[in-house]
PDB file of C-alpha atoms in Angstrom:
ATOM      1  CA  UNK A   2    -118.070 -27.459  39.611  1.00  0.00           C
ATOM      2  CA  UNK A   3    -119.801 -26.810  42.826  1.00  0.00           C
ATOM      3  CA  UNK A   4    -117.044 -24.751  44.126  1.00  0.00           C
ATOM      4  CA  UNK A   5    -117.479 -22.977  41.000  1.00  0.00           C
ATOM      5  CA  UNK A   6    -120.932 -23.043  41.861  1.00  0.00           C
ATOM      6  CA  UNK A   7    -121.365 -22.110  45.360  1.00  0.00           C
ATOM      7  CA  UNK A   8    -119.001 -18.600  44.813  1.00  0.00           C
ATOM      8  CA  UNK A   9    -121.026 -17.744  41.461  1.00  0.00           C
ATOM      9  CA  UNK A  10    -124.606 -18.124  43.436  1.00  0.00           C
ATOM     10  CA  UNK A  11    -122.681 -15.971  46.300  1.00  0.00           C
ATOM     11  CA  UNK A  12    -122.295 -13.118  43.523  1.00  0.00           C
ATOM     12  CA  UNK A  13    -124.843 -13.427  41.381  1.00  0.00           C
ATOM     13  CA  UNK A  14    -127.922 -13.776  44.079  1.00  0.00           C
ATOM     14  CA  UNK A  15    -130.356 -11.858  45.933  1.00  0.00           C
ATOM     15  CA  UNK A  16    -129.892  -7.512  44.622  1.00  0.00           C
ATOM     16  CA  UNK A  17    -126.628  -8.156  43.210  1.00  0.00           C
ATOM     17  CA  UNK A  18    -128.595  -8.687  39.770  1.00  0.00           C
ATOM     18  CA  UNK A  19    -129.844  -5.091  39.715  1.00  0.00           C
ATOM     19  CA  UNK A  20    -128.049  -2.728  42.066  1.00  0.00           C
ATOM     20  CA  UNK A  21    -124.731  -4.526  42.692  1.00  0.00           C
ATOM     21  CA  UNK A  22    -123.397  -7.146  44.792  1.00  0.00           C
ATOM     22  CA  UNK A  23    -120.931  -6.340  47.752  1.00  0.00           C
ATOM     23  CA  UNK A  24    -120.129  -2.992  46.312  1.00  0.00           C
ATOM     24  CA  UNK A  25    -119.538  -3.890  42.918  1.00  0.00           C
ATOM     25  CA  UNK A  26    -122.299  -2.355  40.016  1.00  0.00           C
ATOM     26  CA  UNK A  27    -123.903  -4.380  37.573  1.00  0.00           C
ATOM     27  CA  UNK A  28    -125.141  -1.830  35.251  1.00  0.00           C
ATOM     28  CA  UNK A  29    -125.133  -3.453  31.468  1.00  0.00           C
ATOM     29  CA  UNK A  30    -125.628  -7.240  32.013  1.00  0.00           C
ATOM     30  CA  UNK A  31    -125.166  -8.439  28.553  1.00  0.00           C
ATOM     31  CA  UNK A  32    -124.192 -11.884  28.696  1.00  0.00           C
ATOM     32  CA  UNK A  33    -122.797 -14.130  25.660  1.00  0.00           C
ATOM     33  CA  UNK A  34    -124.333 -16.954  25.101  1.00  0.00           C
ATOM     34  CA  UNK A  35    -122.790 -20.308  24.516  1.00  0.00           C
ATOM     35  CA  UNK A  36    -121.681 -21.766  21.715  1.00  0.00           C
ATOM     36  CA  UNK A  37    -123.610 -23.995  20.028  1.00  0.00           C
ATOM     37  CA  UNK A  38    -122.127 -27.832  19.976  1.00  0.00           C
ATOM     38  CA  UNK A  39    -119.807 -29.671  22.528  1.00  0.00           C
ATOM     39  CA  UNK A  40    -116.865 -27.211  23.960  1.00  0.00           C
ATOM     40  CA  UNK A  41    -114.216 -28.528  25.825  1.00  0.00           C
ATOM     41  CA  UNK A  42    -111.917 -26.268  28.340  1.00  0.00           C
ATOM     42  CA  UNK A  43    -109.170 -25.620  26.089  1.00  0.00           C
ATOM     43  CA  UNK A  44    -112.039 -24.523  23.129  1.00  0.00           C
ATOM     44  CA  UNK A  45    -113.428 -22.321  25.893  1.00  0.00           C
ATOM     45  CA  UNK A  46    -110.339 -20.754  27.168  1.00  0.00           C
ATOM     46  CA  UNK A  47    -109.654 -19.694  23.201  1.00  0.00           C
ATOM     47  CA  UNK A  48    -113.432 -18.712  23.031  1.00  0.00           C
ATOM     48  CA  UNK A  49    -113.382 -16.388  25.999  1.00  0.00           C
ATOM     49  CA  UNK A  50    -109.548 -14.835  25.045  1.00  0.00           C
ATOM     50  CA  UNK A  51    -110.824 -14.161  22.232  1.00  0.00           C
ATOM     51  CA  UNK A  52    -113.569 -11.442  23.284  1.00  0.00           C
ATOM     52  CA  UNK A  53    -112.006 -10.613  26.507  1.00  0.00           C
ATOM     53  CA  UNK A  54    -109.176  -9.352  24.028  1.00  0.00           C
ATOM     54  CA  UNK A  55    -111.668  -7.918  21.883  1.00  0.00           C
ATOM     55  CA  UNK A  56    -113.210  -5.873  24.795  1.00  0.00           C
ATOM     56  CA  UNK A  57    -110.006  -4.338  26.086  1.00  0.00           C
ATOM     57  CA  UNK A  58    -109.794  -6.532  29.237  1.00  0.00           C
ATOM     58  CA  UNK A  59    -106.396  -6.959  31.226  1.00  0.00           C
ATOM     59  CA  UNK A  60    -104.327 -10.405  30.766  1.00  0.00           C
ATOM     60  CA  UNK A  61    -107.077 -11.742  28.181  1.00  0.00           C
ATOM     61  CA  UNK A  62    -105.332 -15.396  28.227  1.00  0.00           C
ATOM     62  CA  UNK A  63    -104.799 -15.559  31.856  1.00  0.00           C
ATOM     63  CA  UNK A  64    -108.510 -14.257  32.787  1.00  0.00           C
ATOM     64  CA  UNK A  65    -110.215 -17.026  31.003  1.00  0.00           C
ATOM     65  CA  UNK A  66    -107.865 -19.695  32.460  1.00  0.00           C
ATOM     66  CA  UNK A  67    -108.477 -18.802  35.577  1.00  0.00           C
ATOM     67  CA  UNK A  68    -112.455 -18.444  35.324  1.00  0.00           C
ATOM     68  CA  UNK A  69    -112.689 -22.236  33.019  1.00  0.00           C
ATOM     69  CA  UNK A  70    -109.573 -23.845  35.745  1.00  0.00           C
ATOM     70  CA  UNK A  71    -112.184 -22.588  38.568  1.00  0.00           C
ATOM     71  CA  UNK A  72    -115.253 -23.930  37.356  1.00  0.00           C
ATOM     72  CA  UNK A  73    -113.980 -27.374  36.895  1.00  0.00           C
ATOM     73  CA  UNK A  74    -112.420 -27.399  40.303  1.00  0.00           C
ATOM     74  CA  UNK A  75    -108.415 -26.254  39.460  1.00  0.00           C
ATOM     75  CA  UNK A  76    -106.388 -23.694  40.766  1.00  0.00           C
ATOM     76  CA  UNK A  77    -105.097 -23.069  37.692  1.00  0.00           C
ATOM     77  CA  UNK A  78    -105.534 -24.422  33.909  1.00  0.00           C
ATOM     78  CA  UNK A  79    -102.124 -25.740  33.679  1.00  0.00           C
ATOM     79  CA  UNK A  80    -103.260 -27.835  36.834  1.00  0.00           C
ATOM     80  CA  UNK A  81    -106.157 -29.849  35.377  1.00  0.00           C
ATOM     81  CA  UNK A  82    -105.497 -33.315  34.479  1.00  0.00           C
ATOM     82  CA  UNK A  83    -105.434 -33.562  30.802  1.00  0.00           C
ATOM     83  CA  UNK A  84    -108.474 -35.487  30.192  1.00  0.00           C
ATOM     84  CA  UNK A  85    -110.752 -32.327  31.271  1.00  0.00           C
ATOM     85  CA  UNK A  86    -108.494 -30.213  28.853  1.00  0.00           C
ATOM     86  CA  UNK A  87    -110.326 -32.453  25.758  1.00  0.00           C
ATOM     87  CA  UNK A  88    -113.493 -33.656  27.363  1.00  0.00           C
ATOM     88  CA  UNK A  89    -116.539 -31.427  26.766  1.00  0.00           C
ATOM     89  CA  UNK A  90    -117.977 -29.605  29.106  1.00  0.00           C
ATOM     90  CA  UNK A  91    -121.842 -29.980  30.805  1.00  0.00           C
ATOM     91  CA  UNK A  92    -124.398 -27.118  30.034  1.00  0.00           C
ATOM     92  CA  UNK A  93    -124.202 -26.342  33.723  1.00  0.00           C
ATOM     93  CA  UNK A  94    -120.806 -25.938  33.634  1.00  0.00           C
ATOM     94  CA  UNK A  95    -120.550 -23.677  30.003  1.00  0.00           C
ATOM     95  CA  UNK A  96    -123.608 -21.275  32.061  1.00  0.00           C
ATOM     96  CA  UNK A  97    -121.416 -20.788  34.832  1.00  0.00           C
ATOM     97  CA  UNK A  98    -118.230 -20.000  32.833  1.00  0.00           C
ATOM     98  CA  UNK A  99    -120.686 -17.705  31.140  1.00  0.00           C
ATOM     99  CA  UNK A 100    -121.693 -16.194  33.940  1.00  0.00           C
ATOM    100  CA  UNK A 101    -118.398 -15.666  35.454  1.00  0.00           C
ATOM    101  CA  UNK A 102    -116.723 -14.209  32.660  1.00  0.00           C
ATOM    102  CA  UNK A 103    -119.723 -11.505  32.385  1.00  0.00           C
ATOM    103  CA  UNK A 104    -118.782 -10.613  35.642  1.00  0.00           C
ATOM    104  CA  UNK A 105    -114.448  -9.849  33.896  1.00  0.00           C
ATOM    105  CA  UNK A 106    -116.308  -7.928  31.093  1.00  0.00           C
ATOM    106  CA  UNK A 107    -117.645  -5.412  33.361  1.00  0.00           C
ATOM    107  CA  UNK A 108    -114.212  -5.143  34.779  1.00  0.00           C
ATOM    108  CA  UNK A 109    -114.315  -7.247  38.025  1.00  0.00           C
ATOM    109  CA  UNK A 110    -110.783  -8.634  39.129  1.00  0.00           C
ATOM    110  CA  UNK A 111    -110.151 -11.893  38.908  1.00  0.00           C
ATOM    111  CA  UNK A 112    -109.929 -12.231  42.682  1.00  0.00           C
ATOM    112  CA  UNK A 113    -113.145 -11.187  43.399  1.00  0.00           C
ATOM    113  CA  UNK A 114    -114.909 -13.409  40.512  1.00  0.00           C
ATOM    114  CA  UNK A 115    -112.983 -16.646  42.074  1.00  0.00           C
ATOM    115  CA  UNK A 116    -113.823 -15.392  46.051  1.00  0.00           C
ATOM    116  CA  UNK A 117    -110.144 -16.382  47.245  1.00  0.00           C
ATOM    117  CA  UNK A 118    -106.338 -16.174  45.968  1.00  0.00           C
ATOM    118  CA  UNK A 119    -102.977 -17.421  46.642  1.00  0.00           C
ATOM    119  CA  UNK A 120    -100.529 -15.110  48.494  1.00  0.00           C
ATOM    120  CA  UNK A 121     -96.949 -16.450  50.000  1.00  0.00           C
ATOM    121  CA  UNK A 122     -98.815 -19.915  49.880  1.00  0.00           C
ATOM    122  CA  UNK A 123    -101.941 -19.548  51.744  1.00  0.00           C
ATOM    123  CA  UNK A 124    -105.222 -19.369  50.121  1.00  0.00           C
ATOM    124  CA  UNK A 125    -107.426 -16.422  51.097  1.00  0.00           C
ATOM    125  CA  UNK A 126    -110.750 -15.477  50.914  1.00  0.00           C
ATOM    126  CA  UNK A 127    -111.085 -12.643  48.766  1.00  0.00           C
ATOM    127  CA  UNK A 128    -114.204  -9.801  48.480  1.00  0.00           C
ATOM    128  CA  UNK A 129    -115.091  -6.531  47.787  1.00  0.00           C
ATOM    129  CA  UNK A 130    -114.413  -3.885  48.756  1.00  0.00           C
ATOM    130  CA  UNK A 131    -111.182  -5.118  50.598  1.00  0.00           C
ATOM    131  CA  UNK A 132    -108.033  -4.030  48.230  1.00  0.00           C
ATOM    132  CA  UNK A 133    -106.465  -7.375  46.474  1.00  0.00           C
ATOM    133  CA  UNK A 134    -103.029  -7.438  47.663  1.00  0.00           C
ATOM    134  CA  UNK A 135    -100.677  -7.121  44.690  1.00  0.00           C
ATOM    135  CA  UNK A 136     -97.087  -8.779  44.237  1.00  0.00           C
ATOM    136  CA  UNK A 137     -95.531  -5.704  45.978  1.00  0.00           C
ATOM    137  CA  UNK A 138     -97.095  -7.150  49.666  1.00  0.00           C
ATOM    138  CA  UNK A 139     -95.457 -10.215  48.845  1.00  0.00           C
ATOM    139  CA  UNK A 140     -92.200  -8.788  48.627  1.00  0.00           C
ATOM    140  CA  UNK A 141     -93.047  -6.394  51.825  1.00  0.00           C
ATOM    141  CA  UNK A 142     -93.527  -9.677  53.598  1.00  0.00           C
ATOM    142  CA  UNK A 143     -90.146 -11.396  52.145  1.00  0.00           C
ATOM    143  CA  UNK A 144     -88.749  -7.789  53.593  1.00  0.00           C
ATOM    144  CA  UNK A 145     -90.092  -8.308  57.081  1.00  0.00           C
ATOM    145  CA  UNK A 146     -89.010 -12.307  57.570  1.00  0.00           C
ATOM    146  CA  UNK A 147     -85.281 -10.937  56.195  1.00  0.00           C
ATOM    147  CA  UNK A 148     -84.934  -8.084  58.902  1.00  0.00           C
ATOM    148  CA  UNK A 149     -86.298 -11.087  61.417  1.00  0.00           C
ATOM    149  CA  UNK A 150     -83.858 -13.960  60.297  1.00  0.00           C
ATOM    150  CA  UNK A 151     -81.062 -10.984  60.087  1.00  0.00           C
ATOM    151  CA  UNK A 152     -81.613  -9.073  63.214  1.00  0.00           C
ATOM    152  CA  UNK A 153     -81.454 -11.335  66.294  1.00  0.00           C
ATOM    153  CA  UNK A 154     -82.961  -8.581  68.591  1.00  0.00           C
ATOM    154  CA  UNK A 155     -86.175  -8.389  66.694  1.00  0.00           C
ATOM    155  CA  UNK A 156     -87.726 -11.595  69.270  1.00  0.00           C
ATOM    156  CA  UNK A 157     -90.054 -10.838  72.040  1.00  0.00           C
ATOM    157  CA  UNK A 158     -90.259 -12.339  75.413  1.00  0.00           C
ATOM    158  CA  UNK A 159     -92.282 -15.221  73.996  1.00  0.00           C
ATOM    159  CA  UNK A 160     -89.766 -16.444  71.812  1.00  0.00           C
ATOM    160  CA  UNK A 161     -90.985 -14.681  68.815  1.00  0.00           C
ATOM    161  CA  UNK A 162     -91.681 -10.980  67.270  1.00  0.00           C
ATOM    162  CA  UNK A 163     -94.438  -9.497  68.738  1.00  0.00           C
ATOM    163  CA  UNK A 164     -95.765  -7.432  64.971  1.00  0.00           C
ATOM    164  CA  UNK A 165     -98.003  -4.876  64.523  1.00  0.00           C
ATOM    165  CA  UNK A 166     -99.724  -4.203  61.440  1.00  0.00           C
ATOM    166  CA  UNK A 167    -101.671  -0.625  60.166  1.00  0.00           C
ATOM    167  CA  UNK A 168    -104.470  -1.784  57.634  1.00  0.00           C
ATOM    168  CA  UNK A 169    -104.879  -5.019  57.470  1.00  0.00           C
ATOM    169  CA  UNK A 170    -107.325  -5.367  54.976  1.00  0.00           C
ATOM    170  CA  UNK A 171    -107.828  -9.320  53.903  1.00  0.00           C
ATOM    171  CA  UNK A 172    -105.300 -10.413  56.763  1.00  0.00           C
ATOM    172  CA  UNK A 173    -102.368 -11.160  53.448  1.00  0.00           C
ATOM    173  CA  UNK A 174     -99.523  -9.598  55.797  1.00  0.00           C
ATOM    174  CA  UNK A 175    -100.135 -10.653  59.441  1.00  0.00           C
ATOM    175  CA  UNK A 176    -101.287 -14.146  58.805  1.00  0.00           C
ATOM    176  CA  UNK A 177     -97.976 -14.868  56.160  1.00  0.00           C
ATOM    177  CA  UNK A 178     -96.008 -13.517  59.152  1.00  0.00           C
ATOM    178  CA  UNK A 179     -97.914 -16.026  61.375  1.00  0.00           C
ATOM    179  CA  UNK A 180     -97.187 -19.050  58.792  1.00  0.00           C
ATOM    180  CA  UNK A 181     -93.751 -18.711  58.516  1.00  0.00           C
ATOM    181  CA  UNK A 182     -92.603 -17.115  61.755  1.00  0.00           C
ATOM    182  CA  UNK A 183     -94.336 -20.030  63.762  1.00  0.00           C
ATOM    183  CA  UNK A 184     -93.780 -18.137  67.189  1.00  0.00           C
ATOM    184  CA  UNK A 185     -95.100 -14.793  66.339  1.00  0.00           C
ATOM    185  CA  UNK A 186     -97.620 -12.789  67.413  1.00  0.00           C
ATOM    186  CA  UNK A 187     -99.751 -10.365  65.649  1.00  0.00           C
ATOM    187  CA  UNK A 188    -101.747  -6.637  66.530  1.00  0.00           C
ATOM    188  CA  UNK A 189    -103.365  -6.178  63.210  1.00  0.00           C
ATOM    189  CA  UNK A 190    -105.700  -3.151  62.879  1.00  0.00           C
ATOM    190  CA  UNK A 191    -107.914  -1.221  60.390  1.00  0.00           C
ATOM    191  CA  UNK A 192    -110.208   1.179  60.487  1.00  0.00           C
ATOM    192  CA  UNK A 193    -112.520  -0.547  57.648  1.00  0.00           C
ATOM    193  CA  UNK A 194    -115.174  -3.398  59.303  1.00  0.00           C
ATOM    194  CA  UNK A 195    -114.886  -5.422  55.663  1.00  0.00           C
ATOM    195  CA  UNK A 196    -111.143  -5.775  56.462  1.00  0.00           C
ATOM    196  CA  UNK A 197    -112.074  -6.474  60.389  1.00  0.00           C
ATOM    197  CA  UNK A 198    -114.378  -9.040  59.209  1.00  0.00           C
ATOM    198  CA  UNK A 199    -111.879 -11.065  55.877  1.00  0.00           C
ATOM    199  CA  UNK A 200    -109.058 -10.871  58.201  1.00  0.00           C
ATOM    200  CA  UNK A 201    -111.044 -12.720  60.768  1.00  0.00           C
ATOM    201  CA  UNK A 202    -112.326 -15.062  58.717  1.00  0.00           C
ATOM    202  CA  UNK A 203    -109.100 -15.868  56.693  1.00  0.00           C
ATOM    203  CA  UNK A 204    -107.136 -16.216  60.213  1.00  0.00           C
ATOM    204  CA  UNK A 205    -110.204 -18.511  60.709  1.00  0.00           C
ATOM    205  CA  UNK A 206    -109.692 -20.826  57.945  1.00  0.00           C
ATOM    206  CA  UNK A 207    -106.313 -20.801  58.274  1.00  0.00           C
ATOM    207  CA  UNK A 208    -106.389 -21.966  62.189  1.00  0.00           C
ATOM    208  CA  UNK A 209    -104.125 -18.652  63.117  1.00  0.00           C
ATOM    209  CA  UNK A 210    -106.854 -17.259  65.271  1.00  0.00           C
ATOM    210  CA  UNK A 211    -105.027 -17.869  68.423  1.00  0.00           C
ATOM    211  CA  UNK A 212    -101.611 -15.963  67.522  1.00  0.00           C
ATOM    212  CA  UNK A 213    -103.739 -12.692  66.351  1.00  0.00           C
ATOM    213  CA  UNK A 214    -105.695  -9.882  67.409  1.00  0.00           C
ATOM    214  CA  UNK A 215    -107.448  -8.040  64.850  1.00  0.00           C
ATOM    215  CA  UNK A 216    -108.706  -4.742  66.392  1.00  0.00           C
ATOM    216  CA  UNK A 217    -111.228  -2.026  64.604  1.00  0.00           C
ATOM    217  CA  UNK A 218    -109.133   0.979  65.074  1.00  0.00           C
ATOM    218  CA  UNK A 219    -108.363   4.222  63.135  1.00  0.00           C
ATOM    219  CA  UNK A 220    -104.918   5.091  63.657  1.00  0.00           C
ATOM    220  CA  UNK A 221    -105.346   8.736  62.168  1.00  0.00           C
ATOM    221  CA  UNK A 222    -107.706   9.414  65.134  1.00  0.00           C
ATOM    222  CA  UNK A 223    -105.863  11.359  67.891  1.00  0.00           C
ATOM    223  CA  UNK A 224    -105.456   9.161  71.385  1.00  0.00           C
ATOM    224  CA  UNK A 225    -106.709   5.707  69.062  1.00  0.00           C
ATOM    225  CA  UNK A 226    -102.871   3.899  69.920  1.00  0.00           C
ATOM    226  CA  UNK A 227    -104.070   4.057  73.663  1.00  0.00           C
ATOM    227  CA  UNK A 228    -106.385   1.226  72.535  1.00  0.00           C
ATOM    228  CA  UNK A 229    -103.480  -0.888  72.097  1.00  0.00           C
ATOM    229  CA  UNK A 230    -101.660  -0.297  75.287  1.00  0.00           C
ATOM    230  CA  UNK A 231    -102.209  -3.098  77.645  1.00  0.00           C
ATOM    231  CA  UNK A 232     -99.887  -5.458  74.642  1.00  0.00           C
ATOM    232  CA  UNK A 233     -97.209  -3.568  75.432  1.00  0.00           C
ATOM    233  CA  UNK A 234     -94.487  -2.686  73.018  1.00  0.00           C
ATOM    234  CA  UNK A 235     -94.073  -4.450  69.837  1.00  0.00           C
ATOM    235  CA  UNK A 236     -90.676  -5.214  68.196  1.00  0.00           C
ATOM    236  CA  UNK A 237     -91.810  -4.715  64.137  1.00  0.00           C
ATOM    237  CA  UNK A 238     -94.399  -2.286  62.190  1.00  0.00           C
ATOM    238  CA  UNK A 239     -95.475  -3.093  59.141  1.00  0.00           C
ATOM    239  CA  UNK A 240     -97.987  -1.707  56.637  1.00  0.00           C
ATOM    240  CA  UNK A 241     -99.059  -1.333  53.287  1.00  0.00           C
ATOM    241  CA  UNK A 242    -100.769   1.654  53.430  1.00  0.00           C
ATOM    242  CA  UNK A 243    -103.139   3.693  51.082  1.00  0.00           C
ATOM    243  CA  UNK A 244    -100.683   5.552  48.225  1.00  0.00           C
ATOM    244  CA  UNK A 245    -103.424   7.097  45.633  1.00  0.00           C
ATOM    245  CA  UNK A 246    -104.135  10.639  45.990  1.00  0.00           C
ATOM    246  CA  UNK A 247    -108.004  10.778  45.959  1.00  0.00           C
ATOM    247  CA  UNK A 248    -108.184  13.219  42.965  1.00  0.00           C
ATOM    248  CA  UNK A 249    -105.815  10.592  40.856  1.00  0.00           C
ATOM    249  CA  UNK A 250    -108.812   7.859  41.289  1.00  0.00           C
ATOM    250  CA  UNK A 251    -110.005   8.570  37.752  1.00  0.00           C
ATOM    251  CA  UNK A 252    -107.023   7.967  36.258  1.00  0.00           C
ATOM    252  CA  UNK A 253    -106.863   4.210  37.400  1.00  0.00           C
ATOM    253  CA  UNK A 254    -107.877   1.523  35.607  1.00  0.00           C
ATOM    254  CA  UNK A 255    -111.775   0.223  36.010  1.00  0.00           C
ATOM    255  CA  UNK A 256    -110.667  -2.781  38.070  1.00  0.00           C
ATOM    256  CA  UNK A 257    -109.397  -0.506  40.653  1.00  0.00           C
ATOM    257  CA  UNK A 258    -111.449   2.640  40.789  1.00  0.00           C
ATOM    258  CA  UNK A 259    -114.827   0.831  41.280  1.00  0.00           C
ATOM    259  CA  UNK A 260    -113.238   0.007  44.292  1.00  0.00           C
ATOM    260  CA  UNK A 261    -113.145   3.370  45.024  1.00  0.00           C
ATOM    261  CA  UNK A 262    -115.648   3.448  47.729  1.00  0.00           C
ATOM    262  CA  UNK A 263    -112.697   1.085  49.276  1.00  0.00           C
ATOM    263  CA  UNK A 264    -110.610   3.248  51.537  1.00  0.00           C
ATOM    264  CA  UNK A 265    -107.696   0.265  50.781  1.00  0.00           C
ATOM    265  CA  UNK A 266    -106.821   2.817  47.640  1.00  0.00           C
ATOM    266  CA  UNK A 267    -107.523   6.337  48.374  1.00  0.00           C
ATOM    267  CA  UNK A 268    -104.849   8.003  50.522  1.00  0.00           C
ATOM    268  CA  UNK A 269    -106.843  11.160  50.449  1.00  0.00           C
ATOM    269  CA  UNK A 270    -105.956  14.739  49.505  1.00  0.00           C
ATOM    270  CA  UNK A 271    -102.577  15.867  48.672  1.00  0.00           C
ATOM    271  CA  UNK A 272    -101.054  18.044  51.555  1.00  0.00           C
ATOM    272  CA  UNK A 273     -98.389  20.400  51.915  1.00  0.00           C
ATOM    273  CA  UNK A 274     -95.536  19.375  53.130  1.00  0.00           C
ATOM    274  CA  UNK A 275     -95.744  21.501  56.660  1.00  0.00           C
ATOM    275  CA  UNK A 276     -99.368  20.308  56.897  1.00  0.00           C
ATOM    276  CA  UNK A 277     -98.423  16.674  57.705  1.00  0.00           C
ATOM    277  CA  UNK A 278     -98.409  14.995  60.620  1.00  0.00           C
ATOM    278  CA  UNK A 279     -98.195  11.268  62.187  1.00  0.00           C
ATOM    279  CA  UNK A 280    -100.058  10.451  65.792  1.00  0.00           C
ATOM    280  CA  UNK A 281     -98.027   9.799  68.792  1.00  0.00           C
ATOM    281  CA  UNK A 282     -97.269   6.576  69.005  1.00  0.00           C
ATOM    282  CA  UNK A 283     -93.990   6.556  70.989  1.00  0.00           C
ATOM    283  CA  UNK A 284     -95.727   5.723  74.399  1.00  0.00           C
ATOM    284  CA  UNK A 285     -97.742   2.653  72.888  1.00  0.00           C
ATOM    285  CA  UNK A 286     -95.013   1.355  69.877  1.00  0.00           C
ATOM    286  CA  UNK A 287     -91.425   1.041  70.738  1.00  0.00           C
ATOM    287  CA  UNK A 288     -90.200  -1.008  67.710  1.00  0.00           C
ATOM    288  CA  UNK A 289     -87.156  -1.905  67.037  1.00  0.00           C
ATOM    289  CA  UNK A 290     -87.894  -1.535  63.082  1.00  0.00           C
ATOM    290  CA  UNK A 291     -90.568   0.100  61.412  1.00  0.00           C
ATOM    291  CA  UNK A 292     -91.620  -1.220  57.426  1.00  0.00           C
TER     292      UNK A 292
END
């Protein structure tokens, strides 16, 4: 419960009340009470299904397990010992499942109501506005340690791939990498200081801080790869970059177009075909595969 807690008083404190908290709006606060009598967490979960469902909200079931497993210190509600299935649970604890579930009826993800989810096995701080990475960056990362185990000439001098990675955003990509290619190296950049700042802190708590270097940089600037010179060539490139047209933002569902003042999303107007262009990256990036 004091996890629970501590990430509920990080949303729900100081502005975030009346004008939004870390980017996200708060503009009809209508919170349902609790029910009257002793609830236990498998009485909640049905409770909170139950109008979740009746409010339109993405994967009903799942966003109340999530929110009630949180609360009483679980990863996940099929985690929790059995006894705090049936047992009832404190006032505290029914207020802040209260709370937290206000936050999914005015469309917040998940990730941001719990403040950290699990990617390729490492848990990782999660905020807005930094995008949420999805299941397709887990299988861009199961892509990348393939082409490594496959392709023998993909190792640096140190022993291990030398990998640069465009956008970082919350660190998901480069710090897998780091985990399970233990004598890697990562470049990762982005031009967003939110990103700078998760990815730091996630390579932070996960004790990766020494293998990476997380650079503020925007690689659509012309001359910004000189920046990243004196590492020398890398042997991979990998990114996950932005794939929504800005004028297709509307069209995306409200957990993902509040984010919109989130870069992470937006890959800005549509061009014609002659009219784009990459840097020059040739004299900075020699890699032996780009994904």
């Amino acid at each position: 419960m004091e996890l629970g807690g501590r990430i509920l008083w990080a949303f729900l404190s100081g502005p975030g009340r009346r004008g939004g908290t870390r980017g996200w709006p708060f503009s009809s606060w209508q919170p349902h009470l609790p029910l009257a009598g002793s609830l236990n967490a498998t009485e909640l979960v049905s409770h909170w299904t139950a109008i979740f469902e009746k409010r339109g909200i993405p994967e009903a079931q799942a966003s109340s397990e999530y929110i009630v497993a949180h609360v009483l210190g679980a990863k996940t509600f099929q985690s929790l010992r059995p006894v705090l299935c049936t047992q009832p649970l404190t006032p505290r604890q029914l207020q802040c499942v209260q709370e937290l579930s206000s936050l999914r009826l005015q469309r917040m993800p998940v990730q941001y109501i719990l403040g950290e989810w699990d990617f390729q096995g490492l848990c990782l701080k999660m905020a807005p506005p930094v995008f949420i990475p999805r299941r397709e960056t887990e299988e861009l990362v199961e892509w990348v340690l393939e082409e490594v185990a496959r392709s023998p000439c993909v190792v640096g001098a140190q022993g291990g791939p030398l990998i640069l990675e465009v956008g970082c955003g919350s660190g998901a990509i480069a710090l897998s990498l780091l985990s399970q290619l233990p004598q890697s190296r990562v470049i990762a950049v982005d031009k967003g200081e939110a990103a700078i700042c998760l990815t730091q802190e996630n390579a932070q708590r996960l004790q990766l801080l020494d293998r990476i270097r997380i650079v503020p940089l925007d690689v659509t600037l012309e001359g910004s790869w000189t920046h990243l010179l004196s590492w020398g060539p890398v042997d991979l490139v990998v990114s996950n970059p932005p794939y929504i047209f800005h004028q297709d933002m509307e069209q995306l569902a409200p957990e993902i177009r509040r984010c919109r003042t989130c870069p992470a999303n937006d890959s800005g107007e549509r061009m014609k075909e002659e009219e784009v262009s990459s840097p020059r990256i040739d004299t900075v990036v020699t890699p032996r595969e780009v994904l």
